[in-house]
Amino acid sequence: MSIRSMLVAAAFALASLQAANADGLRPIDAKSIDLGEVSGVAYYTVERDGFHVVTTLAQGMAGPPIRVVSVLAPGQRVAFSTPHQAGALEISRNGDSVLVRKATSVSN
């Protein structure tokens, strides 16, 4: 099975996990991401140097998937956005919990 097929299958299987507001994420549990034309999944693992957030995104069925790994310390966040959709998706770490929420803007 190709990476793209696995990504699409995981996105459809996990679509029921998506929420409009902040949603907690547990280690290894995947969360569906929808940024309009770009979609995918995210999960995290707990490592010695921080929480490793792994996000795989692709544009439609034909776009090649990309994988982004972010290491979050307490209080840090990572945001994903596209130029064609207002707002962004933010993944943040608050202590020992990770939250996924829609953000109205992206800031540094």
Short mmCIF file of the N, C-alpha and C atoms (twelve columns), coordinates in Angstrom:
data_MODEL
# 
_entry.id   MODEL 
# 
loop_
_atom_site.group_PDB 
_atom_site.id 
_atom_site.type_symbol 
_atom_site.label_atom_id 
_atom_site.label_alt_id 
_atom_site.label_comp_id 
_atom_site.label_asym_id 
_atom_site.label_seq_id 
_atom_site.Cartn_x 
_atom_site.Cartn_y 
_atom_site.Cartn_z 
_atom_site.pdbx_PDB_model_num 
ATOM 1   N N  . MET A 1   0.856   -1.172 0.000  1 
ATOM 2   C CA . MET A 1   0.000   0.000  0.000  1 
ATOM 3   C C  . MET A 1   0.901   1.233  0.000  1 
ATOM 4   N N  . SER A 2   0.620   2.202  -0.851 1 
ATOM 5   C CA . SER A 2   1.437   3.405  -0.951 1 
ATOM 6   C C  . SER A 2   1.164   4.341  0.219  1 
ATOM 7   N N  . ILE A 3   2.072   5.272  0.435  1 
ATOM 8   C CA . ILE A 3   1.908   6.261  1.510  1 
ATOM 9   C C  . ILE A 3   0.637   7.070  1.273  1 
ATOM 10  N N  . ARG A 4   0.392   7.438  0.041  1 
ATOM 11  C CA . ARG A 4   -0.793  8.222  -0.279 1 
ATOM 12  C C  . ARG A 4   -2.068  7.455  0.055  1 
ATOM 13  N N  . SER A 5   -2.105  6.184  -0.270 1 
ATOM 14  C CA . SER A 5   -3.280  5.362  0.036  1 
ATOM 15  C C  . SER A 5   -3.487  5.247  1.536  1 
ATOM 16  N N  . MET A 6   -2.379  5.059  2.272  1 
ATOM 17  C CA . MET A 6   -2.487  4.971  3.732  1 
ATOM 18  C C  . MET A 6   -2.960  6.293  4.320  1 
ATOM 19  N N  . LEU A 7   -2.459  7.413  3.782  1 
ATOM 20  C CA . LEU A 7   -2.858  8.730  4.257  1 
ATOM 21  C C  . LEU A 7   -4.344  8.964  4.035  1 
ATOM 22  N N  . VAL A 8   -4.816  8.645  2.857  1 
ATOM 23  C CA . VAL A 8   -6.231  8.834  2.539  1 
ATOM 24  C C  . VAL A 8   -7.099  7.927  3.400  1 
ATOM 25  N N  . ALA A 9   -6.699  6.675  3.557  1 
ATOM 26  C CA . ALA A 9   -7.466  5.751  4.380  1 
ATOM 27  C C  . ALA A 9   -7.505  6.213  5.830  1 
ATOM 28  N N  . ALA A 10  -6.374  6.686  6.346  1 
ATOM 29  C CA . ALA A 10  -6.327  7.166  7.731  1 
ATOM 30  C C  . ALA A 10  -7.181  8.420  7.897  1 
ATOM 31  N N  . ALA A 11  -7.149  9.311  6.910  1 
ATOM 32  C CA . ALA A 11  -7.942  10.534 6.998  1 
ATOM 33  C C  . ALA A 11  -9.436  10.232 7.048  1 
ATOM 34  N N  . PHE A 12  -9.890  9.300  6.209  1 
ATOM 35  C CA . PHE A 12  -11.309 8.949  6.222  1 
ATOM 36  C C  . PHE A 12  -11.685 8.194  7.488  1 
ATOM 37  N N  . ALA A 13  -10.812 7.321  7.938  1 
ATOM 38  C CA . ALA A 13  -11.114 6.536  9.144  1 
ATOM 39  C C  . ALA A 13  -11.155 7.411  10.385 1 
ATOM 40  N N  . LEU A 14  -10.392 8.496  10.375 1 
ATOM 41  C CA . LEU A 14  -10.314 9.349  11.559 1 
ATOM 42  C C  . LEU A 14  -11.133 10.631 11.438 1 
ATOM 43  N N  . ALA A 15  -11.901 10.768 10.387 1 
ATOM 44  C CA . ALA A 15  -12.680 11.993 10.180 1 
ATOM 45  C C  . ALA A 15  -13.649 12.270 11.321 1 
ATOM 46  N N  . SER A 16  -14.116 11.252 11.972 1 
ATOM 47  C CA . SER A 16  -15.062 11.446 13.067 1 
ATOM 48  C C  . SER A 16  -14.416 12.079 14.292 1 
ATOM 49  N N  . LEU A 17  -13.099 12.122 14.340 1 
ATOM 50  C CA . LEU A 17  -12.415 12.709 15.484 1 
ATOM 51  C C  . LEU A 17  -12.310 14.226 15.409 1 
ATOM 52  N N  . GLN A 18  -12.595 14.820 14.260 1 
ATOM 53  C CA . GLN A 18  -12.425 16.252 14.089 1 
ATOM 54  C C  . GLN A 18  -13.490 17.022 14.849 1 
ATOM 55  N N  . ALA A 19  -13.071 18.109 15.513 1 
ATOM 56  C CA . ALA A 19  -13.994 18.944 16.278 1 
ATOM 57  C C  . ALA A 19  -13.804 20.396 15.887 1 
ATOM 58  N N  . ALA A 20  -14.841 21.215 16.103 1 
ATOM 59  C CA . ALA A 20  -14.780 22.626 15.737 1 
ATOM 60  C C  . ALA A 20  -13.916 23.418 16.715 1 
ATOM 61  N N  . ASN A 21  -13.922 23.069 17.976 1 
ATOM 62  C CA . ASN A 21  -13.144 23.779 18.985 1 
ATOM 63  C C  . ASN A 21  -11.928 22.959 19.369 1 
ATOM 64  N N  . ALA A 22  -11.262 23.370 20.454 1 
ATOM 65  C CA . ALA A 22  -10.081 22.652 20.916 1 
ATOM 66  C C  . ALA A 22  -10.429 21.210 21.227 1 
ATOM 67  N N  . ASP A 23  -9.551  20.326 20.844 1 
ATOM 68  C CA . ASP A 23  -9.769  18.905 21.035 1 
ATOM 69  C C  . ASP A 23  -8.477  18.292 21.530 1 
ATOM 70  N N  . GLY A 24  -8.539  17.566 22.644 1 
ATOM 71  C CA . GLY A 24  -7.356  16.929 23.193 1 
ATOM 72  C C  . GLY A 24  -6.903  15.767 22.337 1 
ATOM 73  N N  . LEU A 25  -5.616  15.536 22.341 1 
ATOM 74  C CA . LEU A 25  -5.020  14.454 21.573 1 
ATOM 75  C C  . LEU A 25  -4.180  13.631 22.529 1 
ATOM 76  N N  . ARG A 26  -4.277  12.314 22.432 1 
ATOM 77  C CA . ARG A 26  -3.477  11.421 23.268 1 
ATOM 78  C C  . ARG A 26  -2.311  10.892 22.448 1 
ATOM 79  N N  . PRO A 27  -1.213  10.496 23.124 1 
ATOM 80  C CA . PRO A 27  -0.065  9.978  22.372 1 
ATOM 81  C C  . PRO A 27  -0.480  8.833  21.432 1 
ATOM 82  N N  . ILE A 28  0.050   8.860  20.250 1 
ATOM 83  C CA . ILE A 28  -0.128  7.880  19.183 1 
ATOM 84  C C  . ILE A 28  -1.500  7.958  18.508 1 
ATOM 85  N N  . ASP A 29  -2.527  8.499  19.154 1 
ATOM 86  C CA . ASP A 29  -3.840  8.627  18.519 1 
ATOM 87  C C  . ASP A 29  -3.781  9.696  17.432 1 
ATOM 88  N N  . ALA A 30  -4.215  9.354  16.237 1 
ATOM 89  C CA . ALA A 30  -4.164  10.288 15.113 1 
ATOM 90  C C  . ALA A 30  -5.384  11.193 15.095 1 
ATOM 91  N N  . LYS A 31  -5.192  12.390 14.550 1 
ATOM 92  C CA . LYS A 31  -6.253  13.388 14.416 1 
ATOM 93  C C  . LYS A 31  -6.321  13.809 12.961 1 
ATOM 94  N N  . SER A 32  -7.510  13.828 12.401 1 
ATOM 95  C CA . SER A 32  -7.710  14.249 11.020 1 
ATOM 96  C C  . SER A 32  -7.561  15.766 10.917 1 
ATOM 97  N N  . ILE A 33  -6.910  16.215 9.856  1 
ATOM 98  C CA . ILE A 33  -6.702  17.641 9.606  1 
ATOM 99  C C  . ILE A 33  -7.357  18.004 8.288  1 
ATOM 100 N N  . ASP A 34  -8.113  19.103 8.292  1 
ATOM 101 C CA . ASP A 34  -8.766  19.575 7.076  1 
ATOM 102 C C  . ASP A 34  -8.490  21.057 6.903  1 
ATOM 103 N N  . LEU A 35  -7.707  21.392 5.879  1 
ATOM 104 C CA . LEU A 35  -7.402  22.781 5.553  1 
ATOM 105 C C  . LEU A 35  -7.946  23.115 4.168  1 
ATOM 106 N N  . GLY A 36  -9.137  22.650 3.868  1 
ATOM 107 C CA . GLY A 36  -9.729  22.884 2.554  1 
ATOM 108 C C  . GLY A 36  -9.146  21.934 1.525  1 
ATOM 109 N N  . GLU A 37  -8.316  22.466 0.619  1 
ATOM 110 C CA . GLU A 37  -7.713  21.641 -0.431 1 
ATOM 111 C C  . GLU A 37  -6.612  20.718 0.106  1 
ATOM 112 N N  . VAL A 38  -6.128  21.013 1.291  1 
ATOM 113 C CA . VAL A 38  -5.057  20.228 1.905  1 
ATOM 114 C C  . VAL A 38  -5.619  19.515 3.131  1 
ATOM 115 N N  . SER A 39  -5.334  18.222 3.237  1 
ATOM 116 C CA . SER A 39  -5.817  17.468 4.392  1 
ATOM 117 C C  . SER A 39  -4.784  16.418 4.770  1 
ATOM 118 N N  . GLY A 40  -4.979  15.823 5.926  1 
ATOM 119 C CA . GLY A 40  -4.054  14.797 6.371  1 
ATOM 120 C C  . GLY A 40  -4.340  14.376 7.796  1 
ATOM 121 N N  . VAL A 41  -3.306  13.911 8.478  1 
ATOM 122 C CA . VAL A 41  -3.428  13.440 9.850  1 
ATOM 123 C C  . VAL A 41  -2.234  13.921 10.670 1 
ATOM 124 N N  . ALA A 42  -2.446  13.986 12.009 1 
ATOM 125 C CA . ALA A 42  -1.368  14.344 12.930 1 
ATOM 126 C C  . ALA A 42  -1.453  13.445 14.153 1 
ATOM 127 N N  . TYR A 43  -0.308  13.134 14.713 1 
ATOM 128 C CA . TYR A 43  -0.235  12.388 15.974 1 
ATOM 129 C C  . TYR A 43  1.034   12.831 16.674 1 
ATOM 130 N N  . TYR A 44  1.212   12.438 17.935 1 
ATOM 131 C CA . TYR A 44  2.457   12.761 18.613 1 
ATOM 132 C C  . TYR A 44  2.929   11.604 19.472 1 
ATOM 133 N N  . THR A 45  4.236   11.636 19.757 1 
ATOM 134 C CA . THR A 45  4.847   10.679 20.669 1 
ATOM 135 C C  . THR A 45  5.603   11.455 21.736 1 
ATOM 136 N N  . VAL A 46  5.724   10.866 22.900 1 
ATOM 137 C CA . VAL A 46  6.438   11.491 24.005 1 
ATOM 138 C C  . VAL A 46  7.879   10.999 23.977 1 
ATOM 139 N N  . GLU A 47  8.806   11.939 23.822 1 
ATOM 140 C CA . GLU A 47  10.230  11.620 23.764 1 
ATOM 141 C C  . GLU A 47  10.970  12.421 24.838 1 
ATOM 142 N N  . ARG A 48  12.231  12.125 25.061 1 
ATOM 143 C CA . ARG A 48  13.016  12.810 26.099 1 
ATOM 144 C C  . ARG A 48  13.151  14.299 25.833 1 
ATOM 145 N N  . ASP A 49  13.269  14.699 24.560 1 
ATOM 146 C CA . ASP A 49  13.483  16.099 24.230 1 
ATOM 147 C C  . ASP A 49  12.197  16.884 24.004 1 
ATOM 148 N N  . GLY A 50  11.036  16.272 24.168 1 
ATOM 149 C CA . GLY A 50  9.760   16.953 23.997 1 
ATOM 150 C C  . GLY A 50  8.748   16.041 23.332 1 
ATOM 151 N N  . PHE A 51  7.601   16.604 23.004 1 
ATOM 152 C CA . PHE A 51  6.550   15.860 22.311 1 
ATOM 153 C C  . PHE A 51  6.792   16.005 20.811 1 
ATOM 154 N N  . HIS A 52  6.981   14.896 20.122 1 
ATOM 155 C CA . HIS A 52  7.222   14.906 18.683 1 
ATOM 156 C C  . HIS A 52  5.869   14.825 17.971 1 
ATOM 157 N N  . VAL A 53  5.452   15.929 17.358 1 
ATOM 158 C CA . VAL A 53  4.196   15.998 16.611 1 
ATOM 159 C C  . VAL A 53  4.512   15.695 15.149 1 
ATOM 160 N N  . VAL A 54  3.904   14.642 14.620 1 
ATOM 161 C CA . VAL A 54  4.127   14.224 13.233 1 
ATOM 162 C C  . VAL A 54  2.856   14.533 12.445 1 
ATOM 163 N N  . THR A 55  2.998   15.371 11.432 1 
ATOM 164 C CA . THR A 55  1.861   15.783 10.611 1 
ATOM 165 C C  . THR A 55  2.145   15.408 9.161  1 
ATOM 166 N N  . THR A 56  1.223   14.678 8.541  1 
ATOM 167 C CA . THR A 56  1.342   14.313 7.133  1 
ATOM 168 C C  . THR A 56  0.184   14.956 6.386  1 
ATOM 169 N N  . LEU A 57  0.511   15.742 5.363  1 
ATOM 170 C CA . LEU A 57  -0.487  16.503 4.602  1 
ATOM 171 C C  . LEU A 57  -0.334  16.233 3.108  1 
ATOM 172 N N  . ALA A 58  -1.442  16.343 2.380  1 
ATOM 173 C CA . ALA A 58  -1.419  16.212 0.921  1 
ATOM 174 C C  . ALA A 58  -2.532  17.081 0.341  1 
ATOM 175 N N  . GLN A 59  -2.325  17.545 -0.883 1 
ATOM 176 C CA . GLN A 59  -3.339  18.329 -1.574 1 
ATOM 177 C C  . GLN A 59  -4.145  17.393 -2.456 1 
ATOM 178 N N  . GLY A 60  -5.403  17.179 -2.092 1 
ATOM 179 C CA . GLY A 60  -6.277  16.304 -2.859 1 
ATOM 180 C C  . GLY A 60  -5.747  14.888 -2.939 1 
ATOM 181 N N  . MET A 61  -6.258  14.147 -3.906 1 
ATOM 182 C CA . MET A 61  -5.839  12.756 -4.095 1 
ATOM 183 C C  . MET A 61  -4.543  12.656 -4.899 1 
ATOM 184 N N  . ALA A 62  -4.223  13.672 -5.705 1 
ATOM 185 C CA . ALA A 62  -3.075  13.595 -6.598 1 
ATOM 186 C C  . ALA A 62  -1.817  14.230 -6.018 1 
ATOM 187 N N  . GLY A 63  -1.957  15.050 -4.983 1 
ATOM 188 C CA . GLY A 63  -0.803  15.743 -4.426 1 
ATOM 189 C C  . GLY A 63  0.115   14.812 -3.655 1 
ATOM 190 N N  . PRO A 64  1.411   15.002 -3.790 1 
ATOM 191 C CA . PRO A 64  2.337   14.159 -3.029 1 
ATOM 192 C C  . PRO A 64  2.257   14.509 -1.545 1 
ATOM 193 N N  . PRO A 65  2.264   13.523 -0.673 1 
ATOM 194 C CA . PRO A 65  2.192   13.806 0.755  1 
ATOM 195 C C  . PRO A 65  3.517   14.374 1.267  1 
ATOM 196 N N  . ILE A 66  3.411   15.278 2.239  1 
ATOM 197 C CA . ILE A 66  4.597   15.779 2.914  1 
ATOM 198 C C  . ILE A 66  4.456   15.483 4.401  1 
ATOM 199 N N  . ARG A 67  5.570   15.289 5.051  1 
ATOM 200 C CA . ARG A 67  5.581   14.959 6.477  1 
ATOM 201 C C  . ARG A 67  6.367   16.040 7.204  1 
ATOM 202 N N  . VAL A 68  5.773   16.595 8.252  1 
ATOM 203 C CA . VAL A 68  6.414   17.621 9.058  1 
ATOM 204 C C  . VAL A 68  6.496   17.098 10.487 1 
ATOM 205 N N  . VAL A 69  7.699   17.135 11.075 1 
ATOM 206 C CA . VAL A 69  7.872   16.721 12.463 1 
ATOM 207 C C  . VAL A 69  8.270   17.946 13.269 1 
ATOM 208 N N  . SER A 70  7.486   18.242 14.310 1 
ATOM 209 C CA . SER A 70  7.746   19.375 15.188 1 
ATOM 210 C C  . SER A 70  7.955   18.846 16.596 1 
ATOM 211 N N  . VAL A 71  8.945   19.371 17.302 1 
ATOM 212 C CA . VAL A 71  9.183   18.975 18.690 1 
ATOM 213 C C  . VAL A 71  8.691   20.115 19.572 1 
ATOM 214 N N  . LEU A 72  7.659   19.826 20.387 1 
ATOM 215 C CA . LEU A 72  7.050   20.856 21.222 1 
ATOM 216 C C  . LEU A 72  7.444   20.695 22.682 1 
ATOM 217 N N  . ALA A 73  7.918   21.778 23.275 1 
ATOM 218 C CA . ALA A 73  8.140   21.862 24.714 1 
ATOM 219 C C  . ALA A 73  6.859   22.461 25.309 1 
ATOM 220 N N  . PRO A 74  6.682   22.402 26.629 1 
ATOM 221 C CA . PRO A 74  5.478   22.997 27.232 1 
ATOM 222 C C  . PRO A 74  5.328   24.469 26.817 1 
ATOM 223 N N  . GLY A 75  4.113   24.842 26.405 1 
ATOM 224 C CA . GLY A 75  3.820   26.209 25.990 1 
ATOM 225 C C  . GLY A 75  4.065   26.507 24.528 1 
ATOM 226 N N  . GLN A 76  4.636   25.585 23.796 1 
ATOM 227 C CA . GLN A 76  4.896   25.815 22.383 1 
ATOM 228 C C  . GLN A 76  3.742   25.332 21.526 1 
ATOM 229 N N  . ARG A 77  3.707   25.820 20.280 1 
ATOM 230 C CA . ARG A 77  2.657   25.430 19.341 1 
ATOM 231 C C  . ARG A 77  3.195   25.467 17.917 1 
ATOM 232 N N  . VAL A 78  2.477   24.783 17.044 1 
ATOM 233 C CA . VAL A 78  2.777   24.809 15.624 1 
ATOM 234 C C  . VAL A 78  1.446   25.046 14.906 1 
ATOM 235 N N  . ALA A 79  1.482   25.863 13.850 1 
ATOM 236 C CA . ALA A 79  0.258   26.180 13.114 1 
ATOM 237 C C  . ALA A 79  0.434   25.804 11.648 1 
ATOM 238 N N  . PHE A 80  -0.649  25.338 11.043 1 
ATOM 239 C CA . PHE A 80  -0.675  24.989 9.627  1 
ATOM 240 C C  . PHE A 80  -1.764  25.810 8.965  1 
ATOM 241 N N  . SER A 81  -1.441  26.408 7.824  1 
ATOM 242 C CA . SER A 81  -2.433  27.200 7.096  1 
ATOM 243 C C  . SER A 81  -2.136  27.123 5.605  1 
ATOM 244 N N  . THR A 82  -3.113  27.534 4.811  1 
ATOM 245 C CA . THR A 82  -2.938  27.616 3.366  1 
ATOM 246 C C  . THR A 82  -3.367  29.011 2.926  1 
ATOM 247 N N  . PRO A 83  -2.881  29.470 1.777  1 
ATOM 248 C CA . PRO A 83  -3.273  30.804 1.322  1 
ATOM 249 C C  . PRO A 83  -4.723  30.875 0.834  1 
ATOM 250 N N  . HIS A 84  -5.352  29.728 0.617  1 
ATOM 251 C CA . HIS A 84  -6.702  29.708 0.062  1 
ATOM 252 C C  . HIS A 84  -7.793  29.529 1.107  1 
ATOM 253 N N  . GLN A 85  -7.429  29.412 2.374  1 
ATOM 254 C CA . GLN A 85  -8.432  29.218 3.412  1 
ATOM 255 C C  . GLN A 85  -8.124  30.147 4.579  1 
ATOM 256 N N  . ALA A 86  -9.157  30.849 5.046  1 
ATOM 257 C CA . ALA A 86  -8.986  31.734 6.191  1 
ATOM 258 C C  . ALA A 86  -8.726  30.898 7.440  1 
ATOM 259 N N  . GLY A 87  -7.904  31.417 8.312  1 
ATOM 260 C CA . GLY A 87  -7.626  30.722 9.559  1 
ATOM 261 C C  . GLY A 87  -6.561  29.659 9.391  1 
ATOM 262 N N  . ALA A 88  -6.322  28.946 10.464 1 
ATOM 263 C CA . ALA A 88  -5.277  27.933 10.486 1 
ATOM 264 C C  . ALA A 88  -5.663  26.844 11.463 1 
ATOM 265 N N  . LEU A 89  -4.899  25.792 11.455 1 
ATOM 266 C CA . LEU A 89  -5.056  24.736 12.438 1 
ATOM 267 C C  . LEU A 89  -3.841  24.826 13.350 1 
ATOM 268 N N  . GLU A 90  -4.092  24.859 14.652 1 
ATOM 269 C CA . GLU A 90  -3.006  24.996 15.613 1 
ATOM 270 C C  . GLU A 90  -2.922  23.753 16.495 1 
ATOM 271 N N  . ILE A 91  -1.710  23.248 16.665 1 
ATOM 272 C CA . ILE A 91  -1.445  22.142 17.569 1 
ATOM 273 C C  . ILE A 91  -0.545  22.707 18.658 1 
ATOM 274 N N  . SER A 92  -1.002  22.654 19.910 1 
ATOM 275 C CA . SER A 92  -0.251  23.273 20.994 1 
ATOM 276 C C  . SER A 92  -0.052  22.301 22.146 1 
ATOM 277 N N  . ARG A 93  1.010   22.546 22.896 1 
ATOM 278 C CA . ARG A 93  1.290   21.734 24.079 1 
ATOM 279 C C  . ARG A 93  1.113   22.611 25.311 1 
ATOM 280 N N  . ASN A 94  0.283   22.130 26.222 1 
ATOM 281 C CA . ASN A 94  0.053   22.811 27.488 1 
ATOM 282 C C  . ASN A 94  0.372   21.807 28.589 1 
ATOM 283 N N  . GLY A 95  1.572   21.891 29.146 1 
ATOM 284 C CA . GLY A 95  1.998   20.905 30.134 1 
ATOM 285 C C  . GLY A 95  2.145   19.539 29.497 1 
ATOM 286 N N  . ASP A 96  1.374   18.575 29.997 1 
ATOM 287 C CA . ASP A 96  1.428   17.215 29.458 1 
ATOM 288 C C  . ASP A 96  0.287   16.911 28.502 1 
ATOM 289 N N  . SER A 97  -0.425  17.925 28.054 1 
ATOM 290 C CA . SER A 97  -1.523  17.686 27.118 1 
ATOM 291 C C  . SER A 97  -1.269  18.413 25.802 1 
ATOM 292 N N  . VAL A 98  -1.820  17.844 24.723 1 
ATOM 293 C CA . VAL A 98  -1.710  18.430 23.393 1 
ATOM 294 C C  . VAL A 98  -3.116  18.731 22.901 1 
ATOM 295 N N  . LEU A 99  -3.318  19.961 22.420 1 
ATOM 296 C CA . LEU A 99  -4.622  20.393 21.927 1 
ATOM 297 C C  . LEU A 99  -4.551  20.710 20.450 1 
ATOM 298 N N  . VAL A 100 -5.602  20.380 19.730 1 
ATOM 299 C CA . VAL A 100 -5.739  20.707 18.315 1 
ATOM 300 C C  . VAL A 100 -6.952  21.597 18.187 1 
ATOM 301 N N  . ARG A 101 -6.770  22.772 17.572 1 
ATOM 302 C CA . ARG A 101 -7.896  23.708 17.443 1 
ATOM 303 C C  . ARG A 101 -7.746  24.547 16.187 1 
ATOM 304 N N  . LYS A 102 -8.874  25.077 15.759 1 
ATOM 305 C CA . LYS A 102 -8.866  26.015 14.637 1 
ATOM 306 C C  . LYS A 102 -8.465  27.383 15.196 1 
ATOM 307 N N  . ALA A 103 -7.518  28.029 14.544 1 
ATOM 308 C CA . ALA A 103 -7.057  29.355 14.956 1 
ATOM 309 C C  . ALA A 103 -7.512  30.356 13.910 1 
ATOM 310 N N  . THR A 104 -7.851  31.559 14.354 1 
ATOM 311 C CA . THR A 104 -8.320  32.584 13.414 1 
ATOM 312 C C  . THR A 104 -7.181  33.230 12.662 1 
ATOM 313 N N  . SER A 105 -5.976  33.236 13.225 1 
ATOM 314 C CA . SER A 105 -4.835  33.819 12.528 1 
ATOM 315 C C  . SER A 105 -3.571  33.099 12.938 1 
ATOM 316 N N  . VAL A 106 -2.540  33.277 12.129 1 
ATOM 317 C CA . VAL A 106 -1.249  32.679 12.402 1 
ATOM 318 C C  . VAL A 106 -0.319  33.787 12.836 1 
ATOM 319 N N  . SER A 107 0.363   33.606 13.971 1 
ATOM 320 C CA . SER A 107 1.321   34.605 14.439 1 
ATOM 321 C C  . SER A 107 2.632   33.938 14.778 1 
ATOM 322 N N  . ASN A 108 3.670   34.729 14.868 1 
ATOM 323 C CA . ASN A 108 5.013   34.207 15.197 1 
ATOM 324 C C  . ASN A 108 5.176   34.044 16.679 1 
# 
